[in-house]
Amino acid sequence: IGTAEGMEVRPLITSIPETPQQMAALRQAIQNNPAYINSIISQDERTAVIVVSFKNGKGGFRGMMDTANKALDSVRDDTVDIAIGGLPSFLSRIEIYSERMGILLPLAILLVGLILFEAFRSFQGMILPLITAILAVAWGVGTMGAVGVPMDVFNATTPILILAVAAGHAVQLLKRYYEEYYRIMDRNTAGTTMTPREANRLAVIDSLSKAGPVMMVAGMVAALGFFSLMVFEITTVRTFGIFTGVGILAALTLEMTFIPAIRSMLKPPSDQDRLLEKRIRIWDIIVHKIAHQVTNHRQRVFSVAAGLIVIGLFGMSLVVTNNSTKSYFSQDATFMQEDRFLNAHIGGTNTLSLLIEGKNDDAIKDPKVLQAMDEIQQFLNQQQYVGKTLSIADFIKRMNQAMHSDDPAFYKIPEDGNLISQFL
């Protein structure tokens, strides 16, 4: 505030106002300094903001929120509404939701197991691909833990993705094994003498030697596809790509070594297993009908594919790049409602910091630099989604006004660099 001696700088509130006169003085002090409006006091003077800055700690974002909630729980009552906002509020929920992988991964394993059992109708046909997938997940996620990389919302899908890719590749090799085994046994029927155990071992060798090269190429292509994400400058994307690729390579290694070794030790498929595996089911009927349509109505297929390509190209033009953390959540969630409340009553809950760096020392004392900062603020204030801007220029202008008897005409950047230096 301006005084006869120049200006006085003191805390906005030294004690809680108890009289109408003290409250009026506080209201006037707030109105005198535009920096307060919509930053810590709303325009209608019904909402006040407590701004808390957290340093990185062991508790992560949930630790930050636990600290804030612990402080607020002791003062909550029916006289005021208390809302919590800010990036830690959302990132703490992401940490909580990421823990659901502990439930989703077993559920995914169960679903994959049911599909495998339906496909092969044998426990061996179900268990062997699952062993491949589960061990690959253990290698991929275990590597993350060994190097100290935490699970977050971006790489939380890594275990399920590894599971799906590994199980899919293992099925191909196992299917080829069954085909080779039954082919060898059919030769036995034609006069060749070979025990089921010998046929089992030979089928493992034949399936691995014939399908192995294709499996290696497919696995390497899939792994390299994810490793290519290492070129991203976003750490979480690189982490996702690296450890998903590691998991796929683990699956490939298991498929080429561990699983064939187990398969050669297990009991060969029985005639009953063959009958069950060969039985026509709904999936065979569906695939047969698709094959019939594709081979007999190629022009129709080409027309549909061309139409889908056109639609896809049009859709590509509508893709919007957006990384809004808030778009991940339901609008009905409590923390989303609190964010909307805060966003509606103050300048905004999304903070963007602009760093202005001068070429020379003490550039911040240059009137032209501060005037340029002020012009940037004026431009930003005219944008649709900007609710509040604040910089050191606001405080310099306020001090300049206070030094001139609070004359509104002096709410501007002084032209004297020495005066700015004195203010700072």
Short mmCIF file of C-alpha atoms in Angstrom, two decimals:
data_model
loop_
_atom_site.label_atom_id
_atom_site.label_comp_id
_atom_site.label_asym_id
_atom_site.label_seq_id
_atom_site.Cartn_x
_atom_site.Cartn_y
_atom_site.Cartn_z
CA ILE A 1 0.00 0.00 0.00
CA GLY A 2 1.08 3.58 -0.60
CA THR A 3 2.10 5.70 2.38
CA ALA A 4 3.40 9.21 2.93
CA GLU A 5 6.93 7.78 3.06
CA GLY A 6 6.52 5.74 -0.14
CA MET A 7 5.03 2.29 0.32
CA GLU A 8 4.51 -0.30 3.01
CA VAL A 9 4.83 -4.04 2.41
CA ARG A 10 3.23 -6.39 4.94
CA PRO A 11 1.27 -9.66 5.02
CA LEU A 12 -2.26 -9.45 3.68
CA ILE A 13 -3.62 -10.98 6.89
CA THR A 14 -1.79 -10.70 10.19
CA SER A 15 -4.81 -11.81 12.25
CA ILE A 16 -8.30 -13.10 11.54
CA PRO A 17 -10.69 -10.14 11.01
CA GLU A 18 -13.30 -10.03 13.78
CA THR A 19 -15.07 -6.69 13.24
CA PRO A 20 -16.88 -5.23 10.20
CA GLN A 21 -14.19 -2.56 9.98
CA GLN A 22 -11.38 -5.12 9.88
CA MET A 23 -13.22 -7.14 7.27
CA ALA A 24 -13.78 -4.02 5.16
CA ALA A 25 -10.08 -3.20 5.38
CA LEU A 26 -9.18 -6.70 4.25
CA ARG A 27 -11.64 -6.52 1.37
CA GLN A 28 -10.18 -3.18 0.28
CA ALA A 29 -6.61 -4.54 0.47
CA ILE A 30 -7.57 -7.42 -1.79
CA GLN A 31 -9.31 -5.15 -4.28
CA ASN A 32 -6.28 -2.85 -4.38
CA ASN A 33 -4.05 -5.66 -5.66
CA PRO A 34 -5.31 -7.35 -8.85
CA ALA A 35 -2.79 -10.17 -8.35
CA TYR A 36 -5.06 -11.63 -5.67
CA ILE A 37 -8.26 -11.69 -7.72
CA ASN A 38 -9.04 -15.12 -9.21
CA SER A 39 -5.72 -16.47 -7.97
CA ILE A 40 -6.35 -16.84 -4.25
CA ILE A 41 -9.68 -14.97 -3.95
CA SER A 42 -12.56 -15.47 -6.37
CA GLN A 43 -14.21 -12.57 -8.14
CA ASP A 44 -17.36 -12.93 -6.00
CA GLU A 45 -15.24 -13.16 -2.80
CA ARG A 46 -16.86 -16.45 -1.77
CA THR A 47 -13.93 -18.74 -2.53
CA ALA A 48 -10.43 -18.60 -1.07
CA VAL A 49 -7.52 -20.73 -2.22
CA ILE A 50 -4.73 -22.33 -0.23
CA VAL A 51 -1.83 -23.04 -2.58
CA VAL A 52 0.43 -25.87 -1.42
CA SER A 53 3.66 -26.87 -3.14
CA PHE A 54 4.92 -30.42 -2.53
CA LYS A 55 8.45 -31.68 -2.94
CA ASN A 56 9.05 -35.15 -4.32
CA GLY A 57 8.86 -37.69 -1.54
CA LYS A 58 8.60 -41.41 -0.93
CA GLY A 59 4.82 -41.47 -0.79
CA GLY A 60 4.32 -40.43 -4.40
CA PHE A 61 1.24 -38.44 -5.29
CA ARG A 62 -0.89 -40.46 -2.90
CA GLY A 63 1.43 -39.39 -0.10
CA MET A 64 0.82 -35.78 -1.05
CA MET A 65 -2.95 -36.29 -1.07
CA ASP A 66 -2.89 -38.19 2.24
CA THR A 67 -1.06 -35.26 3.83
CA ALA A 68 -3.57 -32.75 2.45
CA ASN A 69 -6.63 -34.82 3.41
CA LYS A 70 -5.30 -35.39 6.91
CA ALA A 71 -5.02 -31.64 7.40
CA LEU A 72 -8.46 -30.96 5.94
CA ASP A 73 -10.40 -33.71 7.71
CA SER A 74 -9.92 -31.95 11.03
CA VAL A 75 -11.58 -28.75 9.81
CA ARG A 76 -14.37 -29.99 7.58
CA ASP A 77 -17.88 -29.00 8.67
CA ASP A 78 -21.18 -27.81 7.19
CA THR A 79 -20.26 -24.12 7.18
CA VAL A 80 -17.94 -24.27 4.17
CA ASP A 81 -17.30 -26.42 1.12
CA ILE A 82 -13.71 -27.64 0.83
CA ALA A 83 -12.47 -28.89 -2.53
CA ILE A 84 -9.04 -30.23 -3.50
CA GLY A 85 -7.62 -29.69 -6.96
CA GLY A 86 -4.36 -29.74 -8.83
CA LEU A 87 -2.34 -32.30 -10.74
CA PRO A 88 -1.44 -34.44 -7.67
CA SER A 89 -5.16 -35.05 -7.11
CA PHE A 90 -5.48 -36.72 -10.52
CA LEU A 91 -2.14 -38.49 -10.56
CA SER A 92 -2.85 -40.02 -7.15
CA ARG A 93 -6.04 -41.53 -8.59
CA ILE A 94 -4.02 -42.90 -11.52
CA GLU A 95 -1.69 -44.57 -9.01
CA ILE A 96 -4.69 -46.12 -7.26
CA TYR A 97 -6.31 -47.28 -10.49
CA SER A 98 -3.02 -48.75 -11.75
CA GLU A 99 -3.08 -51.13 -8.78
CA ARG A 100 -6.16 -52.76 -10.32
CA MET A 101 -3.73 -54.65 -12.53
CA GLY A 102 -3.51 -57.07 -9.59
CA ILE A 103 -7.14 -58.00 -10.34
CA LEU A 104 -7.22 -57.51 -14.11
CA LEU A 105 -4.17 -59.68 -14.83
CA PRO A 106 -5.56 -62.84 -13.12
CA LEU A 107 -8.87 -62.18 -14.86
CA ALA A 108 -7.07 -61.96 -18.22
CA ILE A 109 -5.23 -65.23 -17.45
CA LEU A 110 -8.56 -66.90 -16.68
CA LEU A 111 -10.16 -65.69 -19.93
CA VAL A 112 -7.15 -66.72 -22.02
CA GLY A 113 -7.18 -70.14 -20.33
CA LEU A 114 -10.86 -70.66 -21.13
CA ILE A 115 -10.29 -69.74 -24.77
CA LEU A 116 -7.33 -72.13 -24.99
CA PHE A 117 -9.33 -74.95 -23.46
CA GLU A 118 -12.15 -74.33 -25.90
CA ALA A 119 -9.67 -74.43 -28.78
CA PHE A 120 -7.72 -77.58 -27.82
CA ARG A 121 -10.13 -79.32 -25.44
CA SER A 122 -7.22 -80.59 -23.36
CA PHE A 123 -5.45 -79.43 -20.22
CA GLN A 124 -2.08 -79.64 -21.95
CA GLY A 125 -3.36 -77.40 -24.73
CA MET A 126 -4.52 -74.92 -22.13
CA ILE A 127 -1.59 -75.07 -19.68
CA LEU A 128 1.44 -74.91 -22.01
CA PRO A 129 0.55 -71.57 -23.71
CA LEU A 130 -0.43 -70.17 -20.31
CA ILE A 131 2.92 -71.18 -18.82
CA THR A 132 4.66 -69.41 -21.69
CA ALA A 133 2.58 -66.26 -21.19
CA ILE A 134 2.84 -66.16 -17.40
CA LEU A 135 6.62 -66.71 -17.39
CA ALA A 136 7.04 -64.04 -20.08
CA VAL A 137 5.03 -61.62 -17.93
CA ALA A 138 7.19 -62.52 -14.94
CA TRP A 139 10.38 -61.85 -16.92
CA GLY A 140 9.11 -58.54 -18.34
CA VAL A 141 7.60 -57.14 -15.14
CA GLY A 142 10.38 -58.66 -13.04
CA THR A 143 12.94 -56.76 -15.11
CA MET A 144 11.00 -53.57 -14.39
CA GLY A 145 11.19 -54.22 -10.68
CA ALA A 146 14.87 -55.21 -10.82
CA VAL A 147 15.88 -51.90 -12.41
CA GLY A 148 13.58 -49.88 -10.14
CA VAL A 149 11.01 -48.74 -12.70
CA PRO A 150 7.59 -48.21 -11.07
CA MET A 151 4.26 -49.29 -12.51
CA ASP A 152 2.22 -46.34 -13.75
CA VAL A 153 -0.89 -45.75 -15.83
CA PHE A 154 1.07 -45.90 -19.09
CA ASN A 155 2.93 -49.16 -18.53
CA ALA A 156 0.22 -50.83 -16.40
CA THR A 157 -1.05 -52.50 -19.57
CA THR A 158 2.35 -54.11 -20.18
CA PRO A 159 1.57 -57.40 -18.33
CA ILE A 160 -1.70 -58.02 -20.19
CA LEU A 161 -0.14 -57.10 -23.53
CA ILE A 162 2.77 -59.50 -22.97
CA LEU A 163 0.27 -62.16 -21.88
CA ALA A 164 -1.78 -61.81 -25.05
CA VAL A 165 1.16 -61.78 -27.45
CA ALA A 166 2.97 -64.67 -25.74
CA ALA A 167 -0.15 -66.85 -25.56
CA GLY A 168 -0.95 -66.14 -29.21
CA HIS A 169 2.51 -67.13 -30.41
CA ALA A 170 2.59 -70.24 -28.19
CA VAL A 171 -0.72 -71.42 -29.63
CA GLN A 172 0.72 -71.41 -33.14
CA LEU A 173 3.64 -73.62 -32.17
CA LEU A 174 1.44 -75.97 -30.15
CA LYS A 175 -1.05 -76.29 -33.00
CA ARG A 176 1.80 -77.19 -35.35
CA TYR A 177 2.97 -79.82 -32.84
CA TYR A 178 -0.44 -81.50 -32.87
CA GLU A 179 -0.47 -81.51 -36.66
CA GLU A 180 3.01 -83.09 -36.83
CA TYR A 181 2.21 -85.66 -34.15
CA TYR A 182 -0.99 -86.84 -35.82
CA ARG A 183 0.79 -86.94 -39.20
CA ILE A 184 3.48 -89.19 -37.73
CA MET A 185 0.89 -91.45 -36.10
CA ASP A 186 -1.00 -91.70 -39.38
CA ARG A 187 2.21 -92.97 -40.97
CA ASN A 188 2.32 -95.59 -38.23
CA THR A 189 -1.10 -96.74 -39.33
CA ALA A 190 0.27 -97.10 -42.85
CA GLY A 191 2.97 -99.48 -41.68
CA THR A 192 5.66 -97.41 -39.92
CA THR A 193 6.51 -98.68 -36.44
CA MET A 194 7.07 -95.92 -33.90
CA THR A 195 5.98 -95.71 -30.28
CA PRO A 196 3.83 -92.74 -29.14
CA ARG A 197 6.76 -91.52 -27.01
CA GLU A 198 9.10 -91.55 -30.01
CA ALA A 199 6.44 -89.90 -32.18
CA ASN A 200 5.98 -87.24 -29.49
CA ARG A 201 9.69 -86.41 -29.48
CA LEU A 202 9.88 -86.34 -33.28
CA ALA A 203 6.78 -84.13 -33.48
CA VAL A 204 8.44 -81.62 -31.14
CA ILE A 205 11.52 -81.54 -33.36
CA ASP A 206 9.54 -81.25 -36.61
CA SER A 207 7.21 -78.54 -35.31
CA LEU A 208 10.10 -76.52 -33.92
CA SER A 209 12.23 -76.84 -37.06
CA LYS A 210 9.37 -76.00 -39.44
CA ALA A 211 7.45 -73.36 -37.48
CA GLY A 212 10.41 -72.09 -35.43
CA PRO A 213 11.87 -69.73 -38.06
CA VAL A 214 8.47 -68.15 -38.62
CA MET A 215 7.97 -67.82 -34.87
CA MET A 216 11.36 -66.15 -34.47
CA VAL A 217 10.63 -63.65 -37.23
CA ALA A 218 7.17 -62.89 -35.82
CA GLY A 219 8.54 -62.50 -32.30
CA MET A 220 11.42 -60.27 -33.38
CA VAL A 221 9.12 -58.06 -35.45
CA ALA A 222 6.74 -57.66 -32.51
CA ALA A 223 9.58 -56.92 -30.09
CA LEU A 224 11.27 -54.43 -32.44
CA GLY A 225 7.93 -52.70 -32.94
CA PHE A 226 7.77 -51.94 -29.23
CA PHE A 227 11.48 -51.19 -28.94
CA SER A 228 10.96 -48.50 -31.58
CA LEU A 229 9.11 -46.50 -28.92
CA MET A 230 12.54 -45.76 -27.42
CA VAL A 231 12.81 -42.82 -29.83
CA PHE A 232 10.08 -41.00 -27.89
CA GLU A 233 11.21 -38.25 -25.56
CA ILE A 234 8.49 -39.18 -23.04
CA THR A 235 9.99 -41.46 -20.41
CA THR A 236 6.80 -43.38 -19.69
CA VAL A 237 6.33 -44.21 -23.38
CA ARG A 238 9.93 -45.42 -23.64
CA THR A 239 9.45 -47.52 -20.51
CA PHE A 240 6.30 -49.09 -21.95
CA GLY A 241 8.05 -49.95 -25.21
CA ILE A 242 11.23 -51.33 -23.64
CA PHE A 243 9.65 -53.67 -21.12
CA THR A 244 6.89 -54.85 -23.45
CA GLY A 245 9.61 -55.73 -25.94
CA VAL A 246 11.58 -57.50 -23.21
CA GLY A 247 8.51 -59.55 -22.33
CA ILE A 248 7.96 -60.57 -25.95
CA LEU A 249 11.60 -61.61 -26.31
CA ALA A 250 11.20 -63.63 -23.11
CA ALA A 251 8.15 -65.33 -24.61
CA LEU A 252 10.09 -66.11 -27.79
CA THR A 253 12.95 -67.61 -25.78
CA LEU A 254 10.55 -69.76 -23.78
CA GLU A 255 8.72 -70.94 -26.90
CA MET A 256 11.94 -72.04 -28.55
CA THR A 257 13.53 -73.75 -25.53
CA PHE A 258 11.62 -74.31 -22.31
CA ILE A 259 8.19 -75.20 -23.67
CA PRO A 260 9.42 -77.75 -26.30
CA ALA A 261 11.50 -79.40 -23.56
CA ILE A 262 8.40 -79.73 -21.38
CA ARG A 263 6.31 -80.92 -24.31
CA SER A 264 8.81 -83.73 -25.05
CA MET A 265 8.52 -84.92 -21.43
CA LEU A 266 4.72 -84.92 -21.24
CA LYS A 267 2.43 -87.77 -22.12
CA PRO A 268 1.67 -87.87 -25.88
CA PRO A 269 -1.86 -86.93 -26.96
CA SER A 270 -4.31 -89.83 -26.87
CA ASP A 271 -6.81 -90.83 -29.52
CA GLN A 272 -9.49 -89.23 -27.35
CA ASP A 273 -7.56 -85.95 -27.38
CA ARG A 274 -7.38 -86.17 -31.15
CA LEU A 275 -11.13 -86.67 -31.46
CA LEU A 276 -11.82 -83.74 -29.16
CA GLU A 277 -9.35 -81.47 -30.96
CA LYS A 278 -10.72 -82.40 -34.38
CA ARG A 279 -14.38 -82.03 -33.42
CA ILE A 280 -16.23 -79.38 -35.43
CA ARG A 281 -17.31 -76.48 -33.23
CA ILE A 282 -18.94 -73.10 -33.72
CA TRP A 283 -15.56 -71.44 -34.38
CA ASP A 284 -14.79 -73.85 -37.20
CA ILE A 285 -18.17 -73.14 -38.77
CA ILE A 286 -17.64 -69.38 -38.56
CA VAL A 287 -14.16 -69.56 -40.09
CA HIS A 288 -15.38 -71.91 -42.82
CA LYS A 289 -18.15 -69.50 -43.80
CA ILE A 290 -15.71 -66.59 -43.86
CA ALA A 291 -13.33 -68.57 -46.07
CA HIS A 292 -16.21 -69.47 -48.40
CA GLN A 293 -17.26 -65.82 -48.72
CA VAL A 294 -13.72 -64.60 -49.32
CA THR A 295 -12.84 -67.14 -52.00
CA ASN A 296 -16.17 -67.04 -53.85
CA HIS A 297 -17.01 -63.34 -53.61
CA ARG A 298 -13.69 -61.61 -54.03
CA GLN A 299 -15.14 -58.52 -55.72
CA ARG A 300 -17.45 -57.99 -52.77
CA VAL A 301 -14.50 -58.31 -50.39
CA PHE A 302 -12.46 -55.80 -52.40
CA SER A 303 -15.38 -53.35 -52.44
CA VAL A 304 -15.88 -53.58 -48.69
CA ALA A 305 -12.13 -53.23 -48.05
CA ALA A 306 -11.95 -50.17 -50.33
CA GLY A 307 -14.87 -48.59 -48.50
CA LEU A 308 -13.24 -49.21 -45.14
CA ILE A 309 -9.98 -47.71 -46.42
CA VAL A 310 -11.80 -44.56 -47.51
CA ILE A 311 -13.57 -44.31 -44.16
CA GLY A 312 -10.26 -44.89 -42.37
CA LEU A 313 -8.49 -42.17 -44.35
CA PHE A 314 -11.32 -39.75 -43.60
CA GLY A 315 -11.21 -40.70 -39.93
CA MET A 316 -7.46 -40.06 -39.82
CA SER A 317 -8.12 -36.42 -40.66
CA LEU A 318 -10.36 -36.15 -37.59
CA VAL A 319 -7.78 -37.46 -35.11
CA VAL A 320 -7.04 -34.95 -32.34
CA THR A 321 -3.84 -35.12 -30.32
CA ASN A 322 -4.75 -34.68 -26.67
CA ASN A 323 -3.04 -35.69 -23.44
CA SER A 324 -5.58 -34.35 -20.95
CA THR A 325 -5.16 -36.26 -17.71
CA LYS A 326 -8.68 -35.30 -16.69
CA SER A 327 -10.18 -37.02 -19.73
CA TYR A 328 -9.17 -40.39 -18.24
CA PHE A 329 -11.82 -40.23 -15.52
CA SER A 330 -15.56 -40.33 -15.11
CA GLN A 331 -17.10 -36.89 -14.83
CA ASP A 332 -19.12 -38.14 -11.85
CA ALA A 333 -16.04 -38.92 -9.73
CA THR A 334 -15.79 -36.80 -6.57
CA PHE A 335 -12.38 -35.36 -7.42
CA MET A 336 -13.65 -34.42 -10.89
CA GLN A 337 -16.60 -32.58 -9.35
CA GLU A 338 -14.24 -30.74 -7.01
CA ASP A 339 -12.01 -29.76 -9.91
CA ARG A 340 -14.99 -28.36 -11.83
CA PHE A 341 -16.02 -26.42 -8.74
CA LEU A 342 -12.58 -24.86 -8.37
CA ASN A 343 -12.22 -24.24 -12.08
CA ALA A 344 -15.53 -22.36 -12.12
CA HIS A 345 -14.78 -20.15 -9.10
CA ILE A 346 -11.14 -19.14 -9.64
CA GLY A 347 -8.90 -18.40 -12.59
CA GLY A 348 -8.45 -22.09 -13.42
CA THR A 349 -7.03 -25.36 -12.17
CA ASN A 350 -4.66 -25.98 -15.09
CA THR A 351 -1.38 -24.14 -14.60
CA LEU A 352 1.05 -23.32 -17.39
CA SER A 353 4.41 -21.79 -16.44
CA LEU A 354 6.27 -19.64 -18.98
CA LEU A 355 9.97 -19.00 -18.31
CA ILE A 356 11.32 -15.73 -19.68
CA GLU A 357 15.12 -15.79 -19.81
CA GLY A 358 17.17 -12.72 -20.71
CA LYS A 359 20.42 -12.72 -22.64
CA ASN A 360 22.28 -10.65 -20.04
CA ASP A 361 22.59 -10.55 -16.26
CA ASP A 362 19.90 -8.51 -14.49
CA ALA A 363 17.68 -8.64 -17.58
CA ILE A 364 14.69 -8.79 -15.22
CA LYS A 365 15.44 -5.15 -14.29
CA ASP A 366 15.16 -4.02 -17.90
CA PRO A 367 11.90 -2.09 -18.41
CA LYS A 368 11.59 -3.46 -21.96
CA VAL A 369 11.77 -7.05 -20.71
CA LEU A 370 9.07 -6.44 -18.10
CA GLN A 371 6.93 -4.55 -20.60
CA ALA A 372 7.21 -7.49 -23.00
CA MET A 373 6.13 -9.84 -20.21
CA ASP A 374 3.17 -7.57 -19.51
CA GLU A 375 2.22 -7.59 -23.19
CA ILE A 376 2.35 -11.38 -23.24
CA GLN A 377 -0.03 -11.43 -20.28
CA GLN A 378 -2.41 -9.01 -21.97
CA PHE A 379 -2.46 -11.24 -25.04
CA LEU A 380 -3.05 -14.40 -22.99
CA ASN A 381 -5.84 -12.76 -20.99
CA GLN A 382 -7.76 -12.30 -24.22
CA GLN A 383 -7.68 -16.02 -25.03
CA GLN A 384 -10.86 -18.02 -24.46
CA TYR A 385 -9.59 -20.55 -21.92
CA VAL A 386 -7.20 -18.34 -19.95
CA GLY A 387 -8.69 -17.38 -16.61
CA LYS A 388 -5.73 -15.69 -14.92
CA THR A 389 -2.15 -14.68 -15.62
CA LEU A 390 0.40 -13.66 -13.02
CA SER A 391 4.04 -12.60 -13.21
CA ILE A 392 6.59 -10.43 -11.50
CA ALA A 393 5.44 -7.63 -13.79
CA ASP A 394 2.14 -7.49 -11.85
CA PHE A 395 3.99 -6.83 -8.59
CA ILE A 396 6.28 -4.22 -10.14
CA LYS A 397 3.23 -2.37 -11.49
CA ARG A 398 1.51 -2.54 -8.11
CA MET A 399 4.60 -1.20 -6.30
CA ASN A 400 4.90 1.60 -8.84
CA GLN A 401 1.25 2.54 -8.21
CA ALA A 402 1.76 2.45 -4.42
CA MET A 403 4.76 4.76 -4.73
CA HIS A 404 2.55 7.27 -6.52
CA SER A 405 -0.21 7.56 -3.91
CA ASP A 406 -2.11 4.61 -5.38
CA ASP A 407 -2.85 6.59 -8.54
CA PRO A 408 -4.31 4.06 -11.05
CA ALA A 409 -2.47 5.87 -13.85
CA PHE A 410 0.81 4.52 -12.47
CA TYR A 411 -0.26 0.86 -12.55
CA LYS A 412 2.37 0.20 -15.19
CA ILE A 413 6.01 -0.79 -15.63
CA PRO A 414 8.35 2.12 -14.75
CA GLU A 415 10.67 3.28 -17.50
CA ASP A 416 13.58 3.65 -15.09
CA GLY A 417 15.59 0.47 -14.62
CA ASN A 418 17.14 1.78 -11.39
CA LEU A 419 13.67 2.27 -9.91
CA ILE A 420 12.73 -1.32 -10.86
CA SER A 421 15.94 -2.49 -9.20
CA GLN A 422 14.94 -0.66 -6.01
CA PHE A 423 11.47 -2.25 -6.08
CA LEU A 424 12.97 -5.72 -6.47
#
